[in-house]
Amino acid sequence: MFARLTMIASGATPGMRKGRFPKDEAPEPSAFDRAGALASSLRRADRVWASPALAARRTAEALGLEATVEPLLAEQDFARWAGKSFEEVRAEDPEGMAAWFADPGAASHGGESLVAVARRAAALMERLAGEGGHTIALTHAVPIRAAIVHVLGAPLSSVWKIDIEPLSLTEFRSDGRRWVLHASGVIAGG
């Protein structure tokens, strides 16, 4: 059974532009203009899913897509780091931040580990391989990175070497037995 998964990173939020850990906020106004440019290039999908986060749901709306909320697409839960800049966290919790970068199982922030996000990404892809068809998934950088390293069989620490831009597309294809990374980094209006 053939399956295709097009993951779209949500539009940039004000917090992203300021180098802050994600929290639930709407995309900045310019994201809606860029989403309009992307909308006409999207292929028909059998299903459209979005992360529960406001940024992903609003991006889906800006693309003219009616999305069903899918919890497996949620951004990593950064708990007490959410909304803080990297510099703030580095100053307040240097050991926690070091552990977070060094150990994918660490959740120094009191939220979700990278291992947990990777498990969600793998579960999503396993489910879609069995369903077949084309799925468009509006999500965030960390789940997209986790899906990429899952498909490549790369170490989870490789997520820190992948850059996912807002409103970029990452596409995967499956023959029902395995997934392949088809394309990554296509940016709307970029």
C-alpha positions as YAML, in Angstrom:
chain: A
units: angstrom
residues:
- id: 1
  name: MET
  ca: [0.00, 0.00, 0.00]
- id: 2
  name: PHE
  ca: [1.54, 3.30, -1.07]
- id: 3
  name: ALA
  ca: [1.51, 6.27, 1.27]
- id: 4
  name: ARG
  ca: [2.71, 9.82, 0.97]
- id: 5
  name: LEU
  ca: [3.24, 12.21, 3.87]
- id: 6
  name: THR
  ca: [3.77, 15.92, 3.30]
- id: 7
  name: MET
  ca: [4.80, 17.61, 6.55]
- id: 8
  name: ILE
  ca: [4.49, 21.38, 6.55]
- id: 9
  name: ALA
  ca: [6.18, 23.42, 9.28]
- id: 10
  name: SER
  ca: [3.80, 25.94, 10.77]
- id: 11
  name: GLY
  ca: [4.19, 29.62, 9.99]
- id: 12
  name: ALA
  ca: [6.73, 31.61, 12.00]
- id: 13
  name: THR
  ca: [5.53, 32.99, 15.32]
- id: 14
  name: PRO
  ca: [6.78, 36.13, 17.08]
- id: 15
  name: GLY
  ca: [8.56, 33.89, 19.62]
- id: 16
  name: MET
  ca: [10.42, 32.00, 16.89]
- id: 17
  name: ARG
  ca: [11.72, 35.25, 15.46]
- id: 18
  name: LYS
  ca: [13.06, 36.17, 18.89]
- id: 19
  name: GLY
  ca: [14.80, 32.81, 19.39]
- id: 20
  name: ARG
  ca: [12.41, 31.61, 22.09]
- id: 21
  name: PHE
  ca: [11.39, 28.09, 22.95]
- id: 22
  name: PRO
  ca: [7.96, 27.45, 21.43]
- id: 23
  name: LYS
  ca: [4.79, 28.24, 23.30]
- id: 24
  name: ASP
  ca: [1.25, 28.20, 21.98]
- id: 25
  name: GLU
  ca: [0.92, 31.35, 19.88]
- id: 26
  name: ALA
  ca: [-0.46, 32.34, 16.50]
- id: 27
  name: PRO
  ca: [1.79, 32.83, 13.47]
- id: 28
  name: GLU
  ca: [2.94, 36.34, 12.68]
- id: 29
  name: PRO
  ca: [0.92, 38.19, 9.98]
- id: 30
  name: SER
  ca: [3.55, 37.71, 7.24]
- id: 31
  name: ALA
  ca: [3.13, 33.94, 7.59]
- id: 32
  name: PHE
  ca: [-0.37, 34.21, 6.18]
- id: 33
  name: ASP
  ca: [0.88, 35.89, 3.00]
- id: 34
  name: ARG
  ca: [3.54, 33.22, 2.53]
- id: 35
  name: ALA
  ca: [0.97, 30.47, 3.19]
- id: 36
  name: GLY
  ca: [-1.18, 31.85, 0.39]
- id: 37
  name: ALA
  ca: [1.73, 31.40, -2.03]
- id: 38
  name: LEU
  ca: [2.15, 27.79, -0.90]
- id: 39
  name: ALA
  ca: [-1.55, 26.86, -1.02]
- id: 40
  name: SER
  ca: [-1.80, 26.73, -4.81]
- id: 41
  name: SER
  ca: [1.12, 24.29, -5.07]
- id: 42
  name: LEU
  ca: [-0.26, 21.65, -2.71]
- id: 43
  name: ARG
  ca: [-1.53, 18.43, -4.21]
- id: 44
  name: ARG
  ca: [-4.83, 16.88, -3.24]
- id: 45
  name: ALA
  ca: [-4.71, 14.96, 0.01]
- id: 46
  name: ASP
  ca: [-6.79, 12.12, 1.38]
- id: 47
  name: ARG
  ca: [-6.50, 13.61, 4.86]
- id: 48
  name: VAL
  ca: [-5.19, 16.79, 6.44]
- id: 49
  name: TRP
  ca: [-4.01, 16.79, 10.02]
- id: 50
  name: ALA
  ca: [-2.69, 19.55, 12.24]
- id: 51
  name: SER
  ca: [-0.90, 19.74, 15.53]
- id: 52
  name: PRO
  ca: [-3.09, 20.93, 18.40]
- id: 53
  name: ALA
  ca: [-0.97, 24.12, 18.56]
- id: 54
  name: LEU
  ca: [-2.48, 27.41, 17.46]
- id: 55
  name: ALA
  ca: [0.34, 28.06, 14.98]
- id: 56
  name: ALA
  ca: [-0.32, 24.81, 13.10]
- id: 57
  name: ARG
  ca: [-4.10, 25.17, 13.11]
- id: 58
  name: ARG
  ca: [-3.93, 28.77, 11.87]
- id: 59
  name: THR
  ca: [-1.40, 27.80, 9.21]
- id: 60
  name: ALA
  ca: [-3.83, 25.13, 7.97]
- id: 61
  name: GLU
  ca: [-6.56, 27.78, 7.78]
- id: 62
  name: ALA
  ca: [-4.25, 30.14, 5.88]
- id: 63
  name: LEU
  ca: [-3.59, 27.34, 3.40]
- id: 64
  name: GLY
  ca: [-7.33, 26.87, 2.95]
- id: 65
  name: LEU
  ca: [-7.19, 23.39, 4.45]
- id: 66
  name: GLU
  ca: [-9.72, 21.84, 6.79]
- id: 67
  name: ALA
  ca: [-7.52, 19.97, 9.22]
- id: 68
  name: THR
  ca: [-8.31, 17.45, 11.90]
- id: 69
  name: VAL
  ca: [-6.27, 17.88, 15.08]
- id: 70
  name: GLU
  ca: [-3.79, 15.01, 15.51]
- id: 71
  name: PRO
  ca: [-1.99, 14.91, 18.89]
- id: 72
  name: LEU
  ca: [0.93, 12.90, 17.45]
- id: 73
  name: LEU
  ca: [1.92, 16.06, 15.53]
- id: 74
  name: ALA
  ca: [2.26, 18.24, 18.64]
- id: 75
  name: GLU
  ca: [5.38, 20.32, 19.17]
- id: 76
  name: GLN
  ca: [7.76, 19.12, 21.85]
- id: 77
  name: ASP
  ca: [6.47, 20.17, 25.26]
- id: 78
  name: PHE
  ca: [9.11, 22.52, 26.67]
- id: 79
  name: ALA
  ca: [7.22, 23.07, 29.96]
- id: 80
  name: ARG
  ca: [9.04, 25.70, 32.05]
- id: 81
  name: TRP
  ca: [11.30, 26.72, 29.13]
- id: 82
  name: ALA
  ca: [8.34, 27.60, 26.86]
- id: 83
  name: GLY
  ca: [8.43, 31.25, 25.83]
- id: 84
  name: LYS
  ca: [11.95, 31.83, 27.17]
- id: 85
  name: SER
  ca: [14.92, 32.67, 24.98]
- id: 86
  name: PHE
  ca: [17.82, 30.28, 24.59]
- id: 87
  name: GLU
  ca: [20.01, 32.84, 26.39]
- id: 88
  name: GLU
  ca: [17.60, 33.01, 29.34]
- id: 89
  name: VAL
  ca: [17.51, 29.23, 29.68]
- id: 90
  name: ARG
  ca: [21.27, 28.95, 29.29]
- id: 91
  name: ALA
  ca: [21.72, 31.47, 32.12]
- id: 92
  name: GLU
  ca: [19.01, 29.99, 34.40]
- id: 93
  name: ASP
  ca: [19.60, 26.28, 33.73]
- id: 94
  name: PRO
  ca: [22.99, 25.68, 32.06]
- id: 95
  name: GLU
  ca: [23.20, 22.04, 33.23]
- id: 96
  name: GLY
  ca: [19.66, 21.34, 32.05]
- id: 97
  name: MET
  ca: [20.30, 22.82, 28.62]
- id: 98
  name: ALA
  ca: [23.59, 20.91, 28.28]
- id: 99
  name: ALA
  ca: [21.83, 17.67, 29.23]
- id: 100
  name: TRP
  ca: [19.03, 18.37, 26.75]
- id: 101
  name: PHE
  ca: [21.50, 18.72, 23.86]
- id: 102
  name: ALA
  ca: [23.64, 15.76, 24.98]
- id: 103
  name: ASP
  ca: [20.97, 13.21, 25.92]
- id: 104
  name: PRO
  ca: [17.85, 12.69, 23.75]
- id: 105
  name: GLY
  ca: [16.15, 11.11, 26.76]
- id: 106
  name: ALA
  ca: [16.61, 14.20, 28.95]
- id: 107
  name: ALA
  ca: [13.65, 16.37, 29.86]
- id: 108
  name: SER
  ca: [15.40, 18.88, 32.10]
- id: 109
  name: HIS
  ca: [12.70, 21.43, 31.37]
- id: 110
  name: GLY
  ca: [10.06, 19.24, 32.98]
- id: 111
  name: GLY
  ca: [8.32, 18.58, 29.68]
- id: 112
  name: GLU
  ca: [8.83, 16.05, 26.95]
- id: 113
  name: SER
  ca: [12.11, 14.43, 25.91]
- id: 114
  name: LEU
  ca: [13.29, 14.18, 22.33]
- id: 115
  name: VAL
  ca: [12.92, 10.40, 22.64]
- id: 116
  name: ALA
  ca: [9.20, 10.88, 23.35]
- id: 117
  name: VAL
  ca: [8.78, 13.12, 20.29]
- id: 118
  name: ALA
  ca: [10.61, 10.53, 18.16]
- id: 119
  name: ARG
  ca: [8.27, 7.80, 19.40]
- id: 120
  name: ARG
  ca: [5.28, 9.91, 18.35]
- id: 121
  name: ALA
  ca: [6.79, 10.53, 14.89]
- id: 122
  name: ALA
  ca: [7.48, 6.81, 14.42]
- id: 123
  name: ALA
  ca: [3.95, 5.90, 15.55]
- id: 124
  name: LEU
  ca: [2.46, 8.40, 13.10]
- id: 125
  name: MET
  ca: [4.48, 7.04, 10.20]
- id: 126
  name: GLU
  ca: [3.69, 3.42, 11.07]
- id: 127
  name: ARG
  ca: [-0.01, 4.27, 11.16]
- id: 128
  name: LEU
  ca: [0.10, 6.09, 7.81]
- id: 129
  name: ALA
  ca: [2.03, 3.30, 6.09]
- id: 130
  name: GLY
  ca: [-0.89, 1.02, 6.91]
- id: 131
  name: GLU
  ca: [-3.55, 3.48, 5.74]
- id: 132
  name: GLY
  ca: [-2.00, 4.52, 2.44]
- id: 133
  name: GLY
  ca: [-2.97, 7.61, 0.48]
- id: 134
  name: HIS
  ca: [-1.66, 11.16, 0.83]
- id: 135
  name: THR
  ca: [-1.59, 12.95, 4.17]
- id: 136
  name: ILE
  ca: [-0.76, 16.60, 4.69]
- id: 137
  name: ALA
  ca: [0.41, 17.23, 8.24]
- id: 138
  name: LEU
  ca: [0.81, 20.74, 9.69]
- id: 139
  name: THR
  ca: [3.32, 20.50, 12.49]
- id: 140
  name: HIS
  ca: [6.58, 21.93, 13.86]
- id: 141
  name: ALA
  ca: [10.34, 21.69, 13.41]
- id: 142
  name: VAL
  ca: [11.09, 19.12, 16.14]
- id: 143
  name: PRO
  ca: [8.52, 16.50, 15.00]
- id: 144
  name: ILE
  ca: [9.65, 16.95, 11.38]
- id: 145
  name: ARG
  ca: [13.30, 16.50, 12.37]
- id: 146
  name: ALA
  ca: [12.35, 13.40, 14.37]
- id: 147
  name: ALA
  ca: [10.53, 11.95, 11.34]
- id: 148
  name: ILE
  ca: [13.57, 12.59, 9.12]
- id: 149
  name: VAL
  ca: [16.03, 10.83, 11.44]
- id: 150
  name: HIS
  ca: [13.54, 7.99, 11.92]
- id: 151
  name: VAL
  ca: [13.32, 7.39, 8.17]
- id: 152
  name: LEU
  ca: [17.08, 7.71, 7.68]
- id: 153
  name: GLY
  ca: [17.86, 5.47, 10.65]
- id: 154
  name: ALA
  ca: [20.17, 8.21, 11.91]
- id: 155
  name: PRO
  ca: [21.02, 8.75, 15.57]
- id: 156
  name: LEU
  ca: [18.41, 10.87, 17.32]
- id: 157
  name: SER
  ca: [21.09, 13.42, 18.19]
- id: 158
  name: SER
  ca: [21.14, 14.23, 14.45]
- id: 159
  name: VAL
  ca: [18.02, 16.35, 14.88]
- id: 160
  name: TRP
  ca: [20.27, 19.24, 15.91]
- id: 161
  name: LYS
  ca: [21.91, 19.14, 12.47]
- id: 162
  name: ILE
  ca: [18.67, 19.61, 10.54]
- id: 163
  name: ASP
  ca: [17.23, 23.06, 9.89]
- id: 164
  name: ILE
  ca: [13.49, 23.25, 9.29]
- id: 165
  name: GLU
  ca: [12.25, 26.64, 8.16]
- id: 166
  name: PRO
  ca: [8.72, 27.91, 8.83]
- id: 167
  name: LEU
  ca: [6.34, 26.94, 6.01]
- id: 168
  name: SER
  ca: [8.83, 24.48, 4.53]
- id: 169
  name: LEU
  ca: [7.66, 21.14, 3.16]
- id: 170
  name: THR
  ca: [9.21, 17.78, 3.91]
- id: 171
  name: GLU
  ca: [7.86, 14.88, 1.93]
- id: 172
  name: PHE
  ca: [8.08, 11.16, 2.60]
- id: 173
  name: ARG
  ca: [6.87, 8.20, 0.58]
- id: 174
  name: SER
  ca: [6.21, 4.63, 1.62]
- id: 175
  name: ASP
  ca: [5.61, 1.43, -0.30]
- id: 176
  name: GLY
  ca: [3.96, -0.05, 2.79]
- id: 177
  name: ARG
  ca: [7.21, -1.66, 3.97]
- id: 178
  name: ARG
  ca: [9.52, 1.30, 4.41]
- id: 179
  name: TRP
  ca: [9.54, 5.08, 4.23]
- id: 180
  name: VAL
  ca: [11.93, 7.19, 2.17]
- id: 181
  name: LEU
  ca: [12.67, 10.88, 2.41]
- id: 182
  name: HIS
  ca: [11.54, 12.26, -0.94]
- id: 183
  name: ALA
  ca: [12.19, 15.99, -0.50]
- id: 184
  name: SER
  ca: [12.96, 18.41, 2.28]
- id: 185
  name: GLY
  ca: [13.36, 22.13, 2.67]
- id: 186
  name: VAL
  ca: [11.00, 23.43, 0.01]
- id: 187
  name: ILE
  ca: [9.95, 26.86, 1.27]
- id: 188
  name: ALA
  ca: [6.85, 28.77, 0.29]
- id: 189
  name: GLY
  ca: [7.62, 32.11, -1.29]
- id: 190
  name: GLY
  ca: [11.32, 31.50, -0.65]
...
